[in-house]
Coordinates of C-alpha atoms and ligand atoms in Angstrom, one line a residue:
Chain Z
M1293 CA 51.3 -2.7 -8.7
T1294 CA 48.2 -3.3 -6.8
P1295 CA 45.8 -5.5 -7.3
P1296 CA 41.9 -4.5 -8.6
L1297 CA 39.6 -3.4 -6.1
L1298 CA 36.6 -5.9 -7.7
S1299 CA 37.0 -8.8 -9.8
L1300 CA 34.2 -11.0 -11.4
R1301 CA 34.7 -13.9 -13.2
E1302 CA 32.4 -16.2 -15.8
I1303 CA 29.0 -15.0 -13.4
R1304 CA 26.3 -16.6 -14.8
K1305 CA 22.5 -16.7 -13.2
S1306 CA 19.2 -17.9 -14.5
F1307 CA 15.6 -17.5 -13.4
G1308 CA 14.1 -20.8 -14.2
E1309 CA 14.5 -21.5 -17.5
N1310 CA 15.6 -17.8 -18.4
E1311 CA 19.6 -17.3 -18.4
V1312 CA 20.0 -13.6 -17.5
L1313 CA 23.6 -13.4 -17.3
K1314 CA 25.8 -15.8 -20.0
G1315 CA 29.5 -15.8 -17.9
V1316 CA 30.3 -12.3 -17.5
S1317 CA 33.9 -11.2 -16.3
L1318 CA 35.0 -7.7 -15.0
T1319 CA 37.9 -6.1 -13.2
V1320 CA 37.9 -2.8 -11.6
D1321 CA 40.4 -1.1 -9.9
A1322 CA 39.5 1.9 -7.2
G1323 CA 39.2 5.3 -8.7
E1324 CA 37.3 3.8 -11.7
V1325 CA 33.8 5.0 -13.0
V1326 CA 32.5 2.3 -15.0
S1327 CA 29.1 2.6 -17.1
I1328 CA 26.7 -0.1 -18.5
I1329 CA 24.5 0.5 -21.0
G1330 CA 22.2 -2.0 -23.0
A1331 CA 18.6 -3.0 -24.0
S1332 CA 16.2 -3.5 -21.4
G1333 CA 16.0 -6.9 -20.0
S1334 CA 19.8 -7.3 -21.5
G1335 CA 21.0 -7.9 -17.8
K1336 CA 22.4 -4.9 -16.4
S1337 CA 20.3 -4.7 -13.4
T1338 CA 20.8 -8.4 -13.0
F1339 CA 24.4 -8.1 -13.1
L1340 CA 24.5 -4.9 -10.7
R1341 CA 22.7 -7.2 -8.1
S1342 CA 25.1 -9.7 -8.3
I1343 CA 27.9 -7.4 -7.2
N1344 CA 26.4 -6.8 -3.7
A1345 CA 24.7 -10.6 -3.7
L1346 CA 21.5 -9.2 -4.0
E1347 CA 21.0 -11.8 -6.3
V1348 CA 22.9 -14.8 -5.9
P1349 CA 24.7 -15.7 -8.6
Q1350 CA 24.3 -19.7 -9.2
S1351 CA 28.5 -19.9 -10.6
G1352 CA 31.1 -17.5 -11.1
F1353 CA 33.7 -16.0 -8.7
M1354 CA 33.9 -12.8 -7.0
N1355 CA 36.8 -10.7 -5.3
F1356 CA 36.1 -8.0 -3.6
E1357 CA 39.4 -6.3 -1.1
D1358 CA 39.8 -9.4 1.4
L1359 CA 36.3 -11.3 0.3
S1360 CA 37.0 -14.3 -2.2
F1361 CA 33.6 -15.8 -3.4
D1362 CA 32.7 -18.9 -5.5
F1363 CA 29.0 -19.0 -6.0
R1364 CA 28.7 -22.5 -7.0
P1365 CA 26.7 -23.9 -4.1
E1366 CA 28.7 -26.6 -3.1
S1367 CA 31.9 -24.8 -2.9
R1368 CA 34.1 -24.2 0.2
F1369 CA 34.2 -20.0 -0.9
F1370 CA 30.5 -19.8 -1.5
P1371 CA 29.5 -16.9 0.9
T1372 CA 28.3 -17.2 4.1
A1373 CA 25.3 -14.4 5.7
A1374 CA 28.4 -12.7 7.8
Q1375 CA 30.6 -12.5 4.3
L1376 CA 27.6 -11.0 2.7
Q1377 CA 26.6 -8.6 5.0
S1378 CA 30.1 -7.4 5.3
L1379 CA 30.4 -7.0 1.5
R1380 CA 27.4 -5.1 1.5
T1381 CA 28.4 -2.5 4.4
R1382 CA 31.1 -1.9 1.6
A1383 CA 28.9 -1.6 -1.8
G1384 CA 26.6 1.3 -1.6
M1385 CA 23.8 0.8 -3.9
V1386 CA 21.3 3.2 -4.9
F1387 CA 17.9 2.1 -7.0
Q1388 CA 15.9 3.9 -9.7
S1389 CA 12.9 4.2 -7.0
Y1390 CA 15.3 5.6 -4.2
H1391 CA 13.9 3.5 -1.9
L1392 CA 13.9 5.8 1.5
W1393 CA 12.3 4.7 4.2
P1394 CA 9.3 6.6 4.9
H1395 CA 8.6 6.4 8.7
M1396 CA 12.1 8.0 9.2
T1397 CA 13.0 11.7 9.1
V1398 CA 16.0 12.5 6.6
L1399 CA 18.6 12.6 8.9
E1400 CA 17.4 9.1 11.0
N1401 CA 17.3 7.8 7.4
V1402 CA 21.2 8.7 7.0
I1403 CA 22.1 7.6 10.6
H1404 CA 20.4 4.1 10.7
A1405 CA 23.1 2.0 8.9
P1406 CA 26.1 3.5 10.5
I1407 CA 24.6 3.5 13.5
R1408 CA 23.8 -0.1 14.1
L1409 CA 26.2 -1.6 12.1
L1410 CA 29.0 0.0 12.0
R1411 CA 28.8 0.9 15.9
I1412 CA 29.3 4.5 15.2
P1413 CA 28.3 7.0 18.4
R1414 CA 24.8 8.5 17.9
K1415 CA 26.5 12.3 18.2
Q1416 CA 29.7 11.5 16.1
A1417 CA 26.9 9.7 12.7
I1418 CA 24.8 13.0 12.9
E1419 CA 27.8 15.1 12.8
E1420 CA 29.1 13.3 9.8
A1421 CA 25.4 13.0 8.3
D1422 CA 24.6 16.5 8.7
A1423 CA 28.1 17.3 7.0
L1424 CA 26.9 15.0 4.0
L1425 CA 23.5 16.6 3.7
S1426 CA 25.0 20.0 3.9
R1427 CA 26.8 18.5 1.1
I1428 CA 23.7 17.6 -0.8
G1429 CA 22.3 21.0 0.0
L1430 CA 19.3 19.5 1.9
Y1431 CA 20.4 20.2 5.5
E1432 CA 17.0 21.9 6.1
K1433 CA 15.4 19.0 5.1
R1434 CA 16.6 17.1 7.5
G1435 CA 13.5 16.5 10.0
S1436 CA 11.4 16.4 7.4
Y1437 CA 9.8 12.9 6.2
P1438 CA 10.5 12.0 2.7
S1439 CA 7.1 12.0 1.1
R1440 CA 7.7 15.5 1.9
L1441 CA 10.6 15.7 -0.5
S1442 CA 11.4 15.6 -4.5
G1443 CA 12.1 12.4 -6.5
G1444 CA 15.7 14.3 -6.7
Q1445 CA 15.9 15.6 -3.5
Q1446 CA 14.7 11.7 -2.3
Q1447 CA 17.2 10.8 -4.7
R1448 CA 20.1 12.8 -3.3
V1449 CA 19.0 11.8 0.1
A1450 CA 19.5 7.7 -1.2
I1451 CA 22.9 9.0 -2.3
A1452 CA 23.8 10.4 1.0
R1453 CA 22.3 7.0 2.9
A1454 CA 24.5 4.8 1.0
L1455 CA 27.8 6.9 1.6
A1456 CA 27.1 7.7 5.2
M1457 CA 28.2 3.8 5.2
K1458 CA 31.6 5.3 3.2
P1459 CA 31.5 2.6 1.2
R1460 CA 34.6 1.5 -1.1
L1461 CA 32.4 0.8 -3.9
M1462 CA 29.0 2.3 -5.0
L1463 CA 26.4 0.9 -7.5
F1464 CA 23.9 3.4 -9.5
D1465 CA 21.3 1.3 -10.7
E1466 CA 19.4 3.8 -13.3
V1467 CA 19.2 6.6 -10.3
T1468 CA 17.9 9.2 -12.9
S1469 CA 15.2 7.0 -14.6
A1470 CA 12.1 7.7 -12.3
L1471 CA 12.6 11.5 -12.1
D1472 CA 11.5 14.3 -13.7
P1473 CA 13.3 15.6 -16.6
E1474 CA 14.3 18.8 -14.5
L1475 CA 15.2 16.8 -11.8
V1476 CA 17.9 14.7 -13.6
H1477 CA 20.6 17.2 -13.3
E1478 CA 20.8 18.1 -9.7
V1479 CA 21.3 13.9 -9.7
L1480 CA 23.6 13.5 -12.0
V1481 CA 26.2 16.8 -10.7
L1482 CA 25.8 14.8 -7.4
M1483 CA 27.4 11.5 -9.1
A1484 CA 29.8 13.9 -11.4
S1485 CA 31.3 15.2 -8.1
L1486 CA 31.6 11.7 -6.5
A1487 CA 33.0 10.6 -9.4
S1488 CA 35.7 13.3 -9.8
E1489 CA 36.9 12.8 -5.7
G1490 CA 38.0 9.2 -7.1
M1491 CA 34.6 7.1 -5.3
T1492 CA 35.2 3.8 -7.5
M1493 CA 31.4 3.6 -9.2
L1494 CA 29.8 1.3 -11.2
L1495 CA 26.2 3.1 -12.9
V1496 CA 23.8 1.7 -15.2
T1497 CA 22.5 4.5 -17.1
H1498 CA 20.7 5.6 -20.1
E1499 CA 22.1 8.8 -19.7
I1500 CA 24.6 8.4 -22.8
A1501 CA 26.2 12.3 -22.0
F1502 CA 26.7 11.0 -19.0
A1503 CA 28.3 8.1 -19.5
R1504 CA 30.3 9.8 -22.1
D1505 CA 31.4 12.7 -20.0
V1506 CA 32.0 11.2 -16.8
S1507 CA 33.1 7.0 -16.5
S1508 CA 36.8 5.7 -17.8
R1509 CA 35.1 2.7 -19.3
V1510 CA 31.9 1.7 -20.6
L1511 CA 30.2 -1.7 -21.1
F1512 CA 27.6 -2.8 -23.3
F1513 CA 25.4 -5.1 -22.6
D1514 CA 23.4 -7.6 -25.0
Q1515 CA 20.9 -10.7 -24.1
G1516 CA 23.5 -11.6 -21.1
V1517 CA 26.8 -10.8 -22.1
I1518 CA 29.3 -8.1 -22.4
A1519 CA 28.9 -7.1 -25.9
E1520 CA 31.4 -4.0 -26.4
A1521 CA 33.9 -2.8 -23.5
G1522 CA 36.2 0.2 -24.2
P1523 CA 36.7 3.8 -23.1
P1524 CA 33.9 5.9 -23.0
D1525 CA 35.0 6.9 -27.4
I1526 CA 33.2 4.0 -27.9
L1527 CA 29.7 6.2 -27.8
R1528 CA 31.0 8.1 -30.7
H1529 CA 32.8 5.3 -32.4
P1530 CA 31.1 1.6 -31.8
E1531 CA 32.1 -1.1 -33.3
S1532 CA 29.8 -4.2 -33.2
D1533 CA 26.6 -3.6 -35.2
R1534 CA 24.6 -4.0 -31.8
L1535 CA 26.0 -1.4 -30.3
K1536 CA 25.6 0.9 -33.5
Q1537 CA 21.9 0.0 -33.6
F1538 CA 21.3 0.5 -30.0
L1539 CA 22.9 3.6 -30.2
H1540 CA 20.9 4.5 -32.9
R1541 CA 17.9 3.9 -31.8
I1542 CA 18.6 5.4 -28.4
L1543 CA 19.4 9.0 -30.6
H1544 CA 16.3 8.3 -32.4
N1545 CA 14.2 8.1 -29.5
E1546 CA 15.6 11.2 -28.4
V1547 CA 14.9 13.3 -31.0
V1548 CA 11.2 11.7 -31.1
Q1549 CA 10.5 12.7 -27.8
A1550 CA 12.0 16.4 -28.2
S1551 CA 9.4 16.4 -31.4
A1552 CA 6.9 15.5 -29.2
A1553 CA 7.0 17.7 -26.7
L1554 CA 7.8 20.7 -29.2
S1555 CA 4.1 19.5 -30.9
T1556 CA 2.3 19.1 -27.4
Q1557 CA 3.8 23.1 -26.9
E1558 CA 2.2 24.1 -30.4
G1559 CA -0.5 22.2 -29.5
R1560 CA -1.3 24.3 -26.5
L1561 CA -0.2 27.5 -28.1
S1562 CA -2.9 27.2 -31.4
Chain X
M1202 CA -33.6 9.1 44.2
T1203 CA -32.8 7.5 47.2
F1204 CA -33.3 4.3 45.9
V1205 CA -30.8 4.6 42.8
L1206 CA -27.9 6.2 45.2
E1207 CA -28.4 2.9 47.6
E1208 CA -28.2 0.3 44.4
F1209 CA -25.5 1.9 43.5
Q1210 CA -23.8 2.0 47.0
L1211 CA -24.7 -1.4 47.1
Y1212 CA -23.7 -3.4 43.7
G1213 CA -21.0 -0.4 42.5
P1214 CA -18.1 -1.7 44.0
G1215 CA -18.5 -5.4 42.8
F1216 CA -19.2 -3.9 39.2
L1217 CA -15.9 -2.0 39.7
Q1218 CA -14.1 -4.9 40.6
A1219 CA -16.5 -7.1 37.3
A1220 CA -14.7 -4.6 35.0
W1221 CA -11.7 -4.2 36.3
T1222 CA -11.1 -8.2 36.0
V1223 CA -12.5 -7.7 31.9
F1224 CA -10.2 -4.9 31.8
A1225 CA -6.8 -7.1 32.8
L1226 CA -8.4 -10.1 30.9
T1227 CA -8.6 -7.8 27.7
I1228 CA -4.7 -6.7 28.3
L1229 CA -3.0 -9.6 29.4
T1230 CA -5.0 -11.3 26.0
I1231 CA -3.8 -8.9 23.6
V1232 CA -0.2 -9.9 25.2
V1233 CA -0.9 -13.6 24.2
S1234 CA -2.8 -12.7 20.9
W1235 CA 0.3 -10.3 19.6
A1236 CA 2.9 -13.1 20.5
C1237 CA 1.2 -15.7 19.1
G1238 CA 0.0 -13.3 15.7
L1239 CA 3.5 -12.1 14.9
L1240 CA 5.1 -15.2 15.3
A1241 CA 2.5 -16.9 13.1
A1242 CA 2.8 -14.0 10.4
L1243 CA 6.4 -14.9 10.3
A1244 CA 6.4 -18.5 10.4
Q1245 CA 3.9 -18.2 7.4
R1246 CA 6.9 -16.3 5.6
S1247 CA 9.4 -19.5 6.3
R1248 CA 11.6 -21.0 4.3
L1249 CA 11.0 -24.3 5.9
K1250 CA 7.8 -26.1 4.7
S1251 CA 7.0 -27.7 8.0
V1252 CA 6.7 -24.2 9.4
R1253 CA 4.7 -22.4 7.1
A1254 CA 2.5 -25.7 7.8
V1255 CA 2.1 -25.6 11.5
A1256 CA 1.4 -21.8 11.1
G1257 CA -1.5 -22.6 8.4
F1258 CA -2.9 -25.2 10.6
Y1259 CA -3.1 -23.0 13.5
I1260 CA -4.5 -20.4 11.6
W1261 CA -7.3 -22.4 9.5
F1262 CA -8.1 -24.3 13.2
I1263 CA -8.7 -20.9 15.0
R1264 CA -11.1 -19.4 11.8
G1265 CA -12.5 -22.3 11.5
T1266 CA -14.4 -23.1 15.3
P1267 CA -16.2 -21.4 17.6
T1268 CA -14.6 -19.5 20.1
L1269 CA -16.3 -20.8 22.9
I1270 CA -15.4 -24.0 21.9
Q1271 CA -11.5 -23.3 22.0
I1272 CA -12.1 -22.1 25.7
F1273 CA -14.0 -25.4 26.5
I1274 CA -11.3 -27.5 24.6
I1275 CA -8.4 -25.6 27.0
Y1276 CA -10.5 -25.3 30.3
F1277 CA -12.4 -28.9 29.9
G1278 CA -10.2 -30.3 27.6
L1279 CA -6.6 -30.4 28.9
P1280 CA -7.3 -31.2 32.7
Q1281 CA -7.5 -34.7 31.2
F1282 CA -3.5 -34.3 30.3
G1283 CA -3.0 -33.1 33.3
I1284 CA -3.0 -29.6 32.9
R1285 CA -5.1 -27.6 34.7
L1286 CA -5.5 -24.3 34.7
S1287 CA -7.6 -21.5 37.0
P1288 CA -10.7 -20.0 35.1
F1289 CA -8.5 -16.8 34.5
T1290 CA -5.8 -18.4 33.1
A1291 CA -7.2 -20.8 30.8
G1292 CA -9.0 -17.7 29.8
V1293 CA -6.4 -15.7 28.9
L1294 CA -4.7 -18.7 27.2
A1295 CA -8.2 -19.6 24.9
L1296 CA -8.6 -15.7 23.7
G1297 CA -4.9 -15.0 23.2
I1298 CA -4.3 -18.0 21.2
N1299 CA -7.8 -17.4 19.1
S1300 CA -7.4 -13.7 18.3
G1301 CA -3.7 -14.4 17.3
A1302 CA -4.6 -16.3 14.4
Y1303 CA -6.6 -13.0 13.1
I1304 CA -4.0 -10.8 14.3
A1305 CA -1.4 -13.2 11.9
E1306 CA -4.0 -12.6 8.8
I1307 CA -4.0 -9.2 9.9
V1308 CA 0.1 -8.8 9.8
R1309 CA 0.1 -10.7 6.9
G1310 CA -1.7 -8.5 4.8
G1311 CA 0.2 -5.7 6.4
L1312 CA 3.8 -7.3 5.7
T1313 CA 2.3 -7.5 1.7
A1314 CA 1.6 -3.9 1.7
I1315 CA 5.0 -3.1 2.2
P1316 CA 7.1 -2.8 -1.4
S1317 CA 9.9 -5.3 -1.3
G1318 CA 12.3 -2.2 -2.1
Q1319 CA 12.2 -1.2 1.7
S1320 CA 13.8 -4.6 3.1
E1321 CA 16.2 -4.3 -0.2
S1322 CA 17.7 -1.3 0.7
A1323 CA 18.2 -2.1 3.9
L1324 CA 19.9 -5.9 2.9
A1325 CA 22.0 -3.4 0.4
L1326 CA 23.5 -1.4 3.2
G1327 CA 24.6 -4.6 5.5
F1328 CA 21.5 -5.2 7.6
S1329 CA 20.5 -9.2 8.7
R1330 CA 17.2 -10.3 7.7
S1331 CA 15.8 -9.7 10.6
E1332 CA 17.0 -6.2 11.5
T1333 CA 15.9 -5.3 8.3
M1334 CA 12.3 -7.0 9.4
R1335 CA 12.6 -5.7 13.0
T1336 CA 13.6 -1.9 12.2
I1337 CA 12.6 -1.3 8.7
I1338 CA 10.0 -3.4 7.6
L1339 CA 7.6 -4.1 11.4
P1340 CA 7.1 -0.2 12.3
Q1341 CA 5.7 0.5 8.4
V1342 CA 3.4 -2.8 8.8
F1343 CA 2.2 -0.9 12.7
R1344 CA 1.3 1.8 11.2
I1345 CA -1.0 0.0 8.3
I1346 CA -2.6 -2.3 10.5
L1347 CA -3.6 0.0 13.2
P1348 CA -7.3 0.1 12.6
A1349 CA -7.4 -3.3 11.8
V1350 CA -5.6 -4.1 15.2
T1351 CA -8.1 -1.6 16.9
N1352 CA -11.0 -3.9 15.9
E1353 CA -9.4 -6.7 16.9
A1354 CA -8.9 -5.6 20.2
I1355 CA -12.3 -4.2 20.6
S1356 CA -13.6 -8.0 19.7
T1357 CA -11.3 -9.6 22.2
L1358 CA -12.5 -7.1 24.6
K1359 CA -16.3 -8.0 23.9
N1360 CA -15.3 -11.8 23.8
T1361 CA -14.3 -11.9 27.2
S1362 CA -17.9 -12.0 28.1
L1363 CA -17.6 -15.7 27.2
L1364 CA -15.1 -16.7 29.9
S1365 CA -18.2 -16.2 31.9
T1366 CA -19.1 -20.1 30.8
I1367 CA -16.0 -21.1 32.7
T1368 CA -16.6 -19.5 35.9
V1369 CA -14.6 -16.6 35.8
V1370 CA -16.2 -13.6 37.6
E1371 CA -16.1 -11.0 34.7
L1372 CA -19.2 -8.7 34.2
T1373 CA -21.3 -11.1 32.3
L1374 CA -21.4 -13.9 35.4
Y1375 CA -21.6 -11.1 38.4
A1376 CA -24.5 -10.0 36.8
Q1377 CA -26.2 -12.8 36.3
T1378 CA -25.9 -13.7 39.9
L1379 CA -27.0 -10.6 41.0
I1380 CA -29.9 -11.6 38.3
A1381 CA -30.3 -14.7 40.0
A1382 CA -31.1 -12.5 43.7
T1383 CA -32.8 -9.8 42.3
F1384 CA -34.6 -10.8 38.9
R1385 CA -34.5 -7.7 37.5
P1386 CA -32.4 -9.3 34.1
F1387 CA -33.1 -5.8 32.2
E1388 CA -31.3 -3.2 34.7
F1389 CA -28.3 -5.5 35.2
Y1390 CA -27.5 -6.6 31.6
I1391 CA -28.1 -2.8 30.4
A1392 CA -25.4 -1.7 33.2
V1393 CA -23.0 -4.2 31.9
A1394 CA -23.7 -3.1 28.3
V1395 CA -22.9 0.3 29.8
I1396 CA -19.9 -0.5 31.5
Y1397 CA -18.5 -2.9 27.9
L1398 CA -19.4 0.9 26.2
V1399 CA -17.5 2.9 28.3
L1400 CA -14.4 0.9 27.7
T1401 CA -14.3 0.4 24.1
T1402 CA -15.0 3.8 23.6
V1403 CA -11.9 4.4 25.6
L1404 CA -10.3 1.9 23.5
T1405 CA -11.3 3.1 19.7
L1406 CA -10.2 7.3 21.4
L1407 CA -6.7 5.7 22.4
A1408 CA -6.5 4.6 18.9
S1409 CA -7.5 7.1 16.6
W1410 CA -5.2 9.2 18.7
L1411 CA -2.1 6.7 18.0
E1412 CA -3.1 6.9 14.3
R1413 CA -3.4 11.2 14.2
H1414 CA -0.2 10.6 16.3
Y1415 CA 1.8 8.6 13.4
A1416 CA 0.2 10.6 10.8
R1417 CA 2.0 13.4 11.9
L1418 CA 5.0 11.5 11.2
S1419 CA 4.9 11.2 7.7
Ligands
LIG2695 N1 13.9 -11.6 -9.7 C1 13.6 -11.9 -11.0 N2 12.5 -13.2 -11.3 C2 12.9 -13.6 -12.9 N3 13.3 -12.9 -13.7 C3 13.8 -11.8 -13.6 C4 14.1 -11.1 -12.1 N4 14.8 -10.2 -12.6 C5 15.2 -9.9 -13.2 N5 14.4 -10.8 -14.4 C6 14.5 -11.6 -15.9 O1 16.1 -11.4 -16.1 C7 16.4 -10.5 -17.4 C8 16.8 -9.3 -17.1 O2 16.4 -8.5 -16.2 P1 17.6 -6.9 -15.9 O3 16.3 -6.5 -15.0 O4 18.7 -7.6 -15.6 O5 17.5 -6.2 -17.2 P2 18.1 -4.7 -17.4 O6 18.8 -4.6 -18.3 O7 18.5 -4.1 -16.2 O8 16.8 -4.3 -17.8 P3 16.1 -2.8 -17.8 O9 16.6 -1.6 -18.5 O10 14.8 -2.8 -17.9 O11 16.1 -2.6 -16.2 C9 14.6 -10.1 -17.7 O12 14.2 -11.1 -18.8 C10 13.8 -10.0 -16.4 O13 12.5 -10.4 -16.9
LIG2696 MG1 17.2 -2.6 -15.0

């Protein structure tokens, strides 16, 4: 049996008095796609950000490939700066608002990290980046600056920038939430194709249909704990009352939004 | 007409020499001020309280005292402790340390204008803090602060005239010696003003060219 790619045990994180993660444990095998859903403020982003230690937990244990951390501050296995860098080069992260670097072209955004951090020769880095950009359909934009791209294009470049490091794990934090509705699809298609190629992925999402169709497992976060977890089927047949309520609310919102859109259209027509 | 030509031949080379001194003073001062300014701006964000305090004191002291007094402290004051500097060196040091405090404030403002996501996305890829600062943050800061930095460079250029008080033979002191011999302050001070105008205009043009250059790149 191969060991899991990533395992987290009893992760706790507070901001001052506010305990945001109250002991979260999770094991992820290579090739798994884990979707994380939950209400705003339930700790989804904080959890994802603890996995690559953008937020360092107050306590908890983590294993990722050859790395083992104990996040208690006095621990012998508290991660060093070098270990954190090593972790982050292997765990790519994509954010809600892309965060492309505006002073670099699309191509420069993609090759910057591989050249500097993996010491890949520039020529080879450019070849690999060109292949990635062709794959996401943005090869023609390689010389453009990010401000000239649509949100969906920027987000695809951000994904390519992370993929250029050949990560073992990808973390996606609501990567379609900032996008205009008509641009969401192109990003979801890219993520689905990554999933089908066996990329290990953890994604926080509000796209329930996407979570249902693409993931191998769904986690429902509620007030800093995993309140329900299971196969995507739990989205159809939730067990806990909280998940039922959450799904009901989301569904209700979608109906409200749809009818609002409809009535503005009618308003325009009349 | 022959009179003007004669005057030009007589004083021209001296003015050119003095203008060159002003140019050299300005360039060297800008180098010193950037070193001080960047260091102080980064020190202000240090995790160590004592480092932040030193930077804070530096900026507070420089901005709260007259430039002329700072020049005097370095040129006349330091020899009491056995540190004897040439007028030129003392001038560059004093003006550089002075301007550095203003550069620090400009850089600090620029740093706060960069969204935290910019460094986060770099850290998430595995960049160290210093690499992130160097390759992601500062290049963006530099573009934002270019106009303010240009103003500061122009101030520095004009401030070199203060160094006449510590016997640096720049434009002002040179003109003063001529005035003492000819009793014609109007012509010579106007000549000094015109040379300064040429220098500041060149600096401004250079900066606006840089700004346009960067505007194309984004
Ligand atoms: N850097 C921080 N400093 C202080 N509090 C924070 C910080 N980051 C998050 N929090 C708090 O932690 C809680 C959980 O935040 P988190 O961003 O993880 O929620 P989330 O589940 O991702 O919500 P959303 O769906 O709105 O993105 C919130 O109460 C938030 O205010
Ligand atoms: Mg979030």
